[in-house]
C-alpha cells in the first residue's frame, strides 16, 4: 500500500499532533485505522525486519516513554523500529500510544514493524 500525495501530509499531521499532545478527532482515528487495516492485509504473516533495528516491547500506554524512545533512538525513517506488542493497558495514554505507532507504521511501512501482544487480542 502506497500513500497518495494527499495522504502523506495527513498522516504526518496526525503524528505531529500526537507528539504535541493534541487530541485526534475520532473520524481521523477511524481513517488511520482503515489505512492500517489495508496495509496489514497486504503484508505477509512473516515480515522481514531490516537491521539494524531498535526493538521496543511492552509500552503499556506509557506515551511519554514512547516519545522519549523516538528522541533517543532517532526519528523515522532514519531508524528502523520493531514494536513487540502490548501497546495498551496500565498507562493513562493507551489510545495515544497505539495511535502513534500505527500512524508511524502507515507513514513508514518498511521502517516500522508492529507485532500483536496479548493485550491486542479479542479476549
mmCIF file with all atom_site columns, C-alpha atoms in Angstrom:
data_model
loop_
_atom_site.group_PDB
_atom_site.id
_atom_site.type_symbol
_atom_site.label_atom_id
_atom_site.label_alt_id
_atom_site.label_comp_id
_atom_site.label_asym_id
_atom_site.label_entity_id
_atom_site.label_seq_id
_atom_site.pdbx_PDB_ins_code
_atom_site.Cartn_x
_atom_site.Cartn_y
_atom_site.Cartn_z
_atom_site.occupancy
_atom_site.B_iso_or_equiv
_atom_site.pdbx_formal_charge
_atom_site.auth_seq_id
_atom_site.auth_comp_id
_atom_site.auth_asym_id
_atom_site.auth_atom_id
_atom_site.pdbx_PDB_model_num
ATOM 1   C CA . UNK A 1 1   ? 0.000   0.000   0.000  1.00 0.00 ? 1   UNK A CA 1
ATOM 2   C CA . UNK A 1 2   ? 1.379   3.327   -1.074 1.00 0.00 ? 2   UNK A CA 1
ATOM 3   C CA . UNK A 1 3   ? 0.126   6.562   0.451  1.00 0.00 ? 3   UNK A CA 1
ATOM 4   C CA . UNK A 1 4   ? -1.122  9.128   -2.028 1.00 0.00 ? 4   UNK A CA 1
ATOM 5   C CA . UNK A 1 5   ? 0.432   12.575  -2.187 1.00 0.00 ? 5   UNK A CA 1
ATOM 6   C CA . UNK A 1 6   ? -2.585  13.936  -0.298 1.00 0.00 ? 6   UNK A CA 1
ATOM 7   C CA . UNK A 1 7   ? -2.409  11.272  2.429  1.00 0.00 ? 7   UNK A CA 1
ATOM 8   C CA . UNK A 1 8   ? 1.244   11.834  3.390  1.00 0.00 ? 8   UNK A CA 1
ATOM 9   C CA . UNK A 1 9   ? 0.655   15.274  4.983  1.00 0.00 ? 9   UNK A CA 1
ATOM 10  C CA . UNK A 1 10  ? -2.489  13.959  6.700  1.00 0.00 ? 10  UNK A CA 1
ATOM 11  C CA . UNK A 1 11  ? -0.583  11.113  8.390  1.00 0.00 ? 11  UNK A CA 1
ATOM 12  C CA . UNK A 1 12  ? 2.367   13.367  9.187  1.00 0.00 ? 12  UNK A CA 1
ATOM 13  C CA . UNK A 1 13  ? -0.088  15.854  10.717 1.00 0.00 ? 13  UNK A CA 1
ATOM 14  C CA . UNK A 1 14  ? -1.537  13.151  12.960 1.00 0.00 ? 14  UNK A CA 1
ATOM 15  C CA . UNK A 1 15  ? 1.963   12.134  14.071 1.00 0.00 ? 15  UNK A CA 1
ATOM 16  C CA . UNK A 1 16  ? 2.933   15.759  14.790 1.00 0.00 ? 16  UNK A CA 1
ATOM 17  C CA . UNK A 1 17  ? -0.265  16.493  16.715 1.00 0.00 ? 17  UNK A CA 1
ATOM 18  C CA . UNK A 1 18  ? 0.147   13.349  18.802 1.00 0.00 ? 18  UNK A CA 1
ATOM 19  C CA . UNK A 1 19  ? 3.739   14.333  19.572 1.00 0.00 ? 19  UNK A CA 1
ATOM 20  C CA . UNK A 1 20  ? 2.402   17.741  20.636 1.00 0.00 ? 20  UNK A CA 1
ATOM 21  C CA . UNK A 1 21  ? -0.141  16.061  22.974 1.00 0.00 ? 21  UNK A CA 1
ATOM 22  C CA . UNK A 1 22  ? -3.142  17.133  20.910 1.00 0.00 ? 22  UNK A CA 1
ATOM 23  C CA . UNK A 1 23  ? -6.328  15.069  20.833 1.00 0.00 ? 23  UNK A CA 1
ATOM 24  C CA . UNK A 1 24  ? -7.009  13.493  17.448 1.00 0.00 ? 24  UNK A CA 1
ATOM 25  C CA . UNK A 1 25  ? -10.675 13.563  16.385 1.00 0.00 ? 25  UNK A CA 1
ATOM 26  C CA . UNK A 1 26  ? -12.457 10.216  16.164 1.00 0.00 ? 26  UNK A CA 1
ATOM 27  C CA . UNK A 1 27  ? -13.015 10.470  12.407 1.00 0.00 ? 27  UNK A CA 1
ATOM 28  C CA . UNK A 1 28  ? -9.263  10.847  11.821 1.00 0.00 ? 28  UNK A CA 1
ATOM 29  C CA . UNK A 1 29  ? -8.513  7.856   14.063 1.00 0.00 ? 29  UNK A CA 1
ATOM 30  C CA . UNK A 1 30  ? -11.049 5.804   12.108 1.00 0.00 ? 30  UNK A CA 1
ATOM 31  C CA . UNK A 1 31  ? -9.422  6.856   8.838  1.00 0.00 ? 31  UNK A CA 1
ATOM 32  C CA . UNK A 1 32  ? -5.989  5.967   10.231 1.00 0.00 ? 32  UNK A CA 1
ATOM 33  C CA . UNK A 1 33  ? -7.275  2.551   11.321 1.00 0.00 ? 33  UNK A CA 1
ATOM 34  C CA . UNK A 1 34  ? -8.744  1.936   7.866  1.00 0.00 ? 34  UNK A CA 1
ATOM 35  C CA . UNK A 1 35  ? -5.371  2.716   6.262  1.00 0.00 ? 35  UNK A CA 1
ATOM 36  C CA . UNK A 1 36  ? -3.579  0.460   8.741  1.00 0.00 ? 36  UNK A CA 1
ATOM 37  C CA . UNK A 1 37  ? -6.059  -2.349  8.112  1.00 0.00 ? 37  UNK A CA 1
ATOM 38  C CA . UNK A 1 38  ? -5.411  -2.084  4.379  1.00 0.00 ? 38  UNK A CA 1
ATOM 39  C CA . UNK A 1 39  ? -1.660  -2.181  4.993  1.00 0.00 ? 39  UNK A CA 1
ATOM 40  C CA . UNK A 1 40  ? -1.806  -5.169  7.372  1.00 0.00 ? 40  UNK A CA 1
ATOM 41  C CA . UNK A 1 41  ? -3.982  -7.132  4.938  1.00 0.00 ? 41  UNK A CA 1
ATOM 42  C CA . UNK A 1 42  ? -1.356  -6.700  2.246  1.00 0.00 ? 42  UNK A CA 1
ATOM 43  C CA . UNK A 1 43  ? 1.573   -7.741  4.465  1.00 0.00 ? 43  UNK A CA 1
ATOM 44  C CA . UNK A 1 44  ? 2.533   -11.397 4.792  1.00 0.00 ? 44  UNK A CA 1
ATOM 45  C CA . UNK A 1 45  ? 2.269   -13.112 8.186  1.00 0.00 ? 45  UNK A CA 1
ATOM 46  C CA . UNK A 1 46  ? 6.055   -13.222 8.451  1.00 0.00 ? 46  UNK A CA 1
ATOM 47  C CA . UNK A 1 47  ? 7.666   -9.878  7.700  1.00 0.00 ? 47  UNK A CA 1
ATOM 48  C CA . UNK A 1 48  ? 11.423  -9.422  7.273  1.00 0.00 ? 48  UNK A CA 1
ATOM 49  C CA . UNK A 1 49  ? 12.833  -6.772  9.600  1.00 0.00 ? 49  UNK A CA 1
ATOM 50  C CA . UNK A 1 50  ? 15.735  -4.705  8.325  1.00 0.00 ? 50  UNK A CA 1
ATOM 51  C CA . UNK A 1 51  ? 18.778  -4.462  10.579 1.00 0.00 ? 51  UNK A CA 1
ATOM 52  C CA . UNK A 1 52  ? 19.877  -2.503  12.425 1.00 0.00 ? 52  UNK A CA 1
ATOM 53  C CA . UNK A 1 53  ? 16.608  -2.245  14.313 1.00 0.00 ? 53  UNK A CA 1
ATOM 54  C CA . UNK A 1 54  ? 15.501  -0.846  17.648 1.00 0.00 ? 54  UNK A CA 1
ATOM 55  C CA . UNK A 1 55  ? 13.305  -3.390  19.435 1.00 0.00 ? 55  UNK A CA 1
ATOM 56  C CA . UNK A 1 56  ? 10.579  -1.963  21.650 1.00 0.00 ? 56  UNK A CA 1
ATOM 57  C CA . UNK A 1 57  ? 8.450   -4.051  23.964 1.00 0.00 ? 57  UNK A CA 1
ATOM 58  C CA . UNK A 1 58  ? 5.528   -3.561  26.295 1.00 0.00 ? 58  UNK A CA 1
ATOM 59  C CA . UNK A 1 59  ? 4.951   0.189   26.246 1.00 0.00 ? 59  UNK A CA 1
ATOM 60  C CA . UNK A 1 60  ? 1.622   -0.358  28.067 1.00 0.00 ? 60  UNK A CA 1
ATOM 61  C CA . UNK A 1 61  ? 0.244   3.109   27.419 1.00 0.00 ? 61  UNK A CA 1
ATOM 62  C CA . UNK A 1 62  ? 3.363   4.939   28.613 1.00 0.00 ? 62  UNK A CA 1
ATOM 63  C CA . UNK A 1 63  ? 3.144   7.620   25.917 1.00 0.00 ? 63  UNK A CA 1
ATOM 64  C CA . UNK A 1 64  ? 5.857   9.865   27.325 1.00 0.00 ? 64  UNK A CA 1
ATOM 65  C CA . UNK A 1 65  ? 8.249   6.904   27.273 1.00 0.00 ? 65  UNK A CA 1
ATOM 66  C CA . UNK A 1 66  ? 7.422   6.238   23.619 1.00 0.00 ? 66  UNK A CA 1
ATOM 67  C CA . UNK A 1 67  ? 8.137   9.867   22.751 1.00 0.00 ? 67  UNK A CA 1
ATOM 68  C CA . UNK A 1 68  ? 11.432  9.682   24.656 1.00 0.00 ? 68  UNK A CA 1
ATOM 69  C CA . UNK A 1 69  ? 12.308  6.489   22.815 1.00 0.00 ? 69  UNK A CA 1
ATOM 70  C CA . UNK A 1 70  ? 11.983  8.269   19.469 1.00 0.00 ? 70  UNK A CA 1
ATOM 71  C CA . UNK A 1 71  ? 14.174  11.113  20.777 1.00 0.00 ? 71  UNK A CA 1
ATOM 72  C CA . UNK A 1 72  ? 16.912  8.711   21.912 1.00 0.00 ? 72  UNK A CA 1
ATOM 73  C CA . UNK A 1 73  ? 16.618  6.112   19.147 1.00 0.00 ? 73  UNK A CA 1
ATOM 74  C CA . UNK A 1 74  ? 16.175  8.585   16.345 1.00 0.00 ? 74  UNK A CA 1
ATOM 75  C CA . UNK A 1 75  ? 13.244  9.561   14.175 1.00 0.00 ? 75  UNK A CA 1
ATOM 76  C CA . UNK A 1 76  ? 11.688  7.514   11.404 1.00 0.00 ? 76  UNK A CA 1
ATOM 77  C CA . UNK A 1 77  ? 12.691  6.989   8.663  1.00 0.00 ? 77  UNK A CA 1
ATOM 78  C CA . UNK A 1 78  ? 16.266  7.278   9.943  1.00 0.00 ? 78  UNK A CA 1
ATOM 79  C CA . UNK A 1 79  ? 15.807  4.383   12.387 1.00 0.00 ? 79  UNK A CA 1
ATOM 80  C CA . UNK A 1 80  ? 14.078  1.022   11.978 1.00 0.00 ? 80  UNK A CA 1
ATOM 81  C CA . UNK A 1 81  ? 11.702  0.089   14.804 1.00 0.00 ? 81  UNK A CA 1
ATOM 82  C CA . UNK A 1 82  ? 10.105  -3.206  15.749 1.00 0.00 ? 82  UNK A CA 1
ATOM 83  C CA . UNK A 1 83  ? 7.367   -2.855  18.352 1.00 0.00 ? 83  UNK A CA 1
ATOM 84  C CA . UNK A 1 84  ? 6.742   -6.155  20.103 1.00 0.00 ? 84  UNK A CA 1
ATOM 85  C CA . UNK A 1 85  ? 3.122   -5.561  21.133 1.00 0.00 ? 85  UNK A CA 1
ATOM 86  C CA . UNK A 1 86  ? 1.401   -4.638  24.387 1.00 0.00 ? 86  UNK A CA 1
ATOM 87  C CA . UNK A 1 87  ? 0.773   -1.039  23.383 1.00 0.00 ? 87  UNK A CA 1
ATOM 88  C CA . UNK A 1 88  ? -2.159  -0.591  25.752 1.00 0.00 ? 88  UNK A CA 1
ATOM 89  C CA . UNK A 1 89  ? -3.078  -1.217  29.407 1.00 0.00 ? 89  UNK A CA 1
ATOM 90  C CA . UNK A 1 90  ? -1.738  0.185   32.670 1.00 0.00 ? 90  UNK A CA 1
ATOM 91  C CA . UNK A 1 91  ? -0.768  3.663   31.449 1.00 0.00 ? 91  UNK A CA 1
ATOM 92  C CA . UNK A 1 92  ? -3.151  6.572   31.023 1.00 0.00 ? 92  UNK A CA 1
ATOM 93  C CA . UNK A 1 93  ? -2.314  7.092   27.345 1.00 0.00 ? 93  UNK A CA 1
ATOM 94  C CA . UNK A 1 94  ? -3.100  3.776   25.670 1.00 0.00 ? 94  UNK A CA 1
ATOM 95  C CA . UNK A 1 95  ? -5.038  5.368   22.797 1.00 0.00 ? 95  UNK A CA 1
ATOM 96  C CA . UNK A 1 96  ? -2.246  7.839   22.115 1.00 0.00 ? 96  UNK A CA 1
ATOM 97  C CA . UNK A 1 97  ? 0.382   5.070   22.177 1.00 0.00 ? 97  UNK A CA 1
ATOM 98  C CA . UNK A 1 98  ? -1.391  2.819   19.744 1.00 0.00 ? 98  UNK A CA 1
ATOM 99  C CA . UNK A 1 99  ? -2.383  5.760   17.524 1.00 0.00 ? 99  UNK A CA 1
ATOM 100 C CA . UNK A 1 100 ? 1.218   6.959   17.296 1.00 0.00 ? 100 UNK A CA 1
ATOM 101 C CA . UNK A 1 101 ? 2.784   3.593   16.492 1.00 0.00 ? 101 UNK A CA 1
ATOM 102 C CA . UNK A 1 102 ? 0.038   2.806   13.968 1.00 0.00 ? 102 UNK A CA 1
ATOM 103 C CA . UNK A 1 103 ? 0.495   6.225   12.326 1.00 0.00 ? 103 UNK A CA 1
ATOM 104 C CA . UNK A 1 104 ? 4.243   5.609   12.169 1.00 0.00 ? 104 UNK A CA 1
ATOM 105 C CA . UNK A 1 105 ? 3.599   2.201   10.582 1.00 0.00 ? 105 UNK A CA 1
ATOM 106 C CA . UNK A 1 106 ? 1.256   3.702   7.989  1.00 0.00 ? 106 UNK A CA 1
ATOM 107 C CA . UNK A 1 107 ? 3.689   6.524   7.194  1.00 0.00 ? 107 UNK A CA 1
ATOM 108 C CA . UNK A 1 108 ? 6.857   4.356   7.183  1.00 0.00 ? 108 UNK A CA 1
ATOM 109 C CA . UNK A 1 109 ? 5.690   0.792   6.463  1.00 0.00 ? 109 UNK A CA 1
ATOM 110 C CA . UNK A 1 110 ? 9.170   -0.528  5.636  1.00 0.00 ? 110 UNK A CA 1
ATOM 111 C CA . UNK A 1 111 ? 10.764  1.070   8.706  1.00 0.00 ? 111 UNK A CA 1
ATOM 112 C CA . UNK A 1 112 ? 8.207   0.197   11.410 1.00 0.00 ? 112 UNK A CA 1
ATOM 113 C CA . UNK A 1 113 ? 7.154   -3.349  12.271 1.00 0.00 ? 113 UNK A CA 1
ATOM 114 C CA . UNK A 1 114 ? 4.266   -3.997  14.645 1.00 0.00 ? 114 UNK A CA 1
ATOM 115 C CA . UNK A 1 115 ? 3.512   -7.311  16.306 1.00 0.00 ? 115 UNK A CA 1
ATOM 116 C CA . UNK A 1 116 ? 0.499   -8.254  18.389 1.00 0.00 ? 116 UNK A CA 1
ATOM 117 C CA . UNK A 1 117 ? 0.914   -8.750  22.106 1.00 0.00 ? 117 UNK A CA 1
ATOM 118 C CA . UNK A 1 118 ? -1.503  -10.417 24.492 1.00 0.00 ? 118 UNK A CA 1
ATOM 119 C CA . UNK A 1 119 ? -3.255  -7.064  25.113 1.00 0.00 ? 119 UNK A CA 1
ATOM 120 C CA . UNK A 1 120 ? -4.123  -6.761  21.430 1.00 0.00 ? 120 UNK A CA 1
ATOM 121 C CA . UNK A 1 121 ? -6.253  -9.894  21.298 1.00 0.00 ? 121 UNK A CA 1
ATOM 122 C CA . UNK A 1 122 ? -10.039 -10.221 21.146 1.00 0.00 ? 122 UNK A CA 1
ATOM 123 C CA . UNK A 1 123 ? -10.254 -11.822 24.587 1.00 0.00 ? 123 UNK A CA 1
#
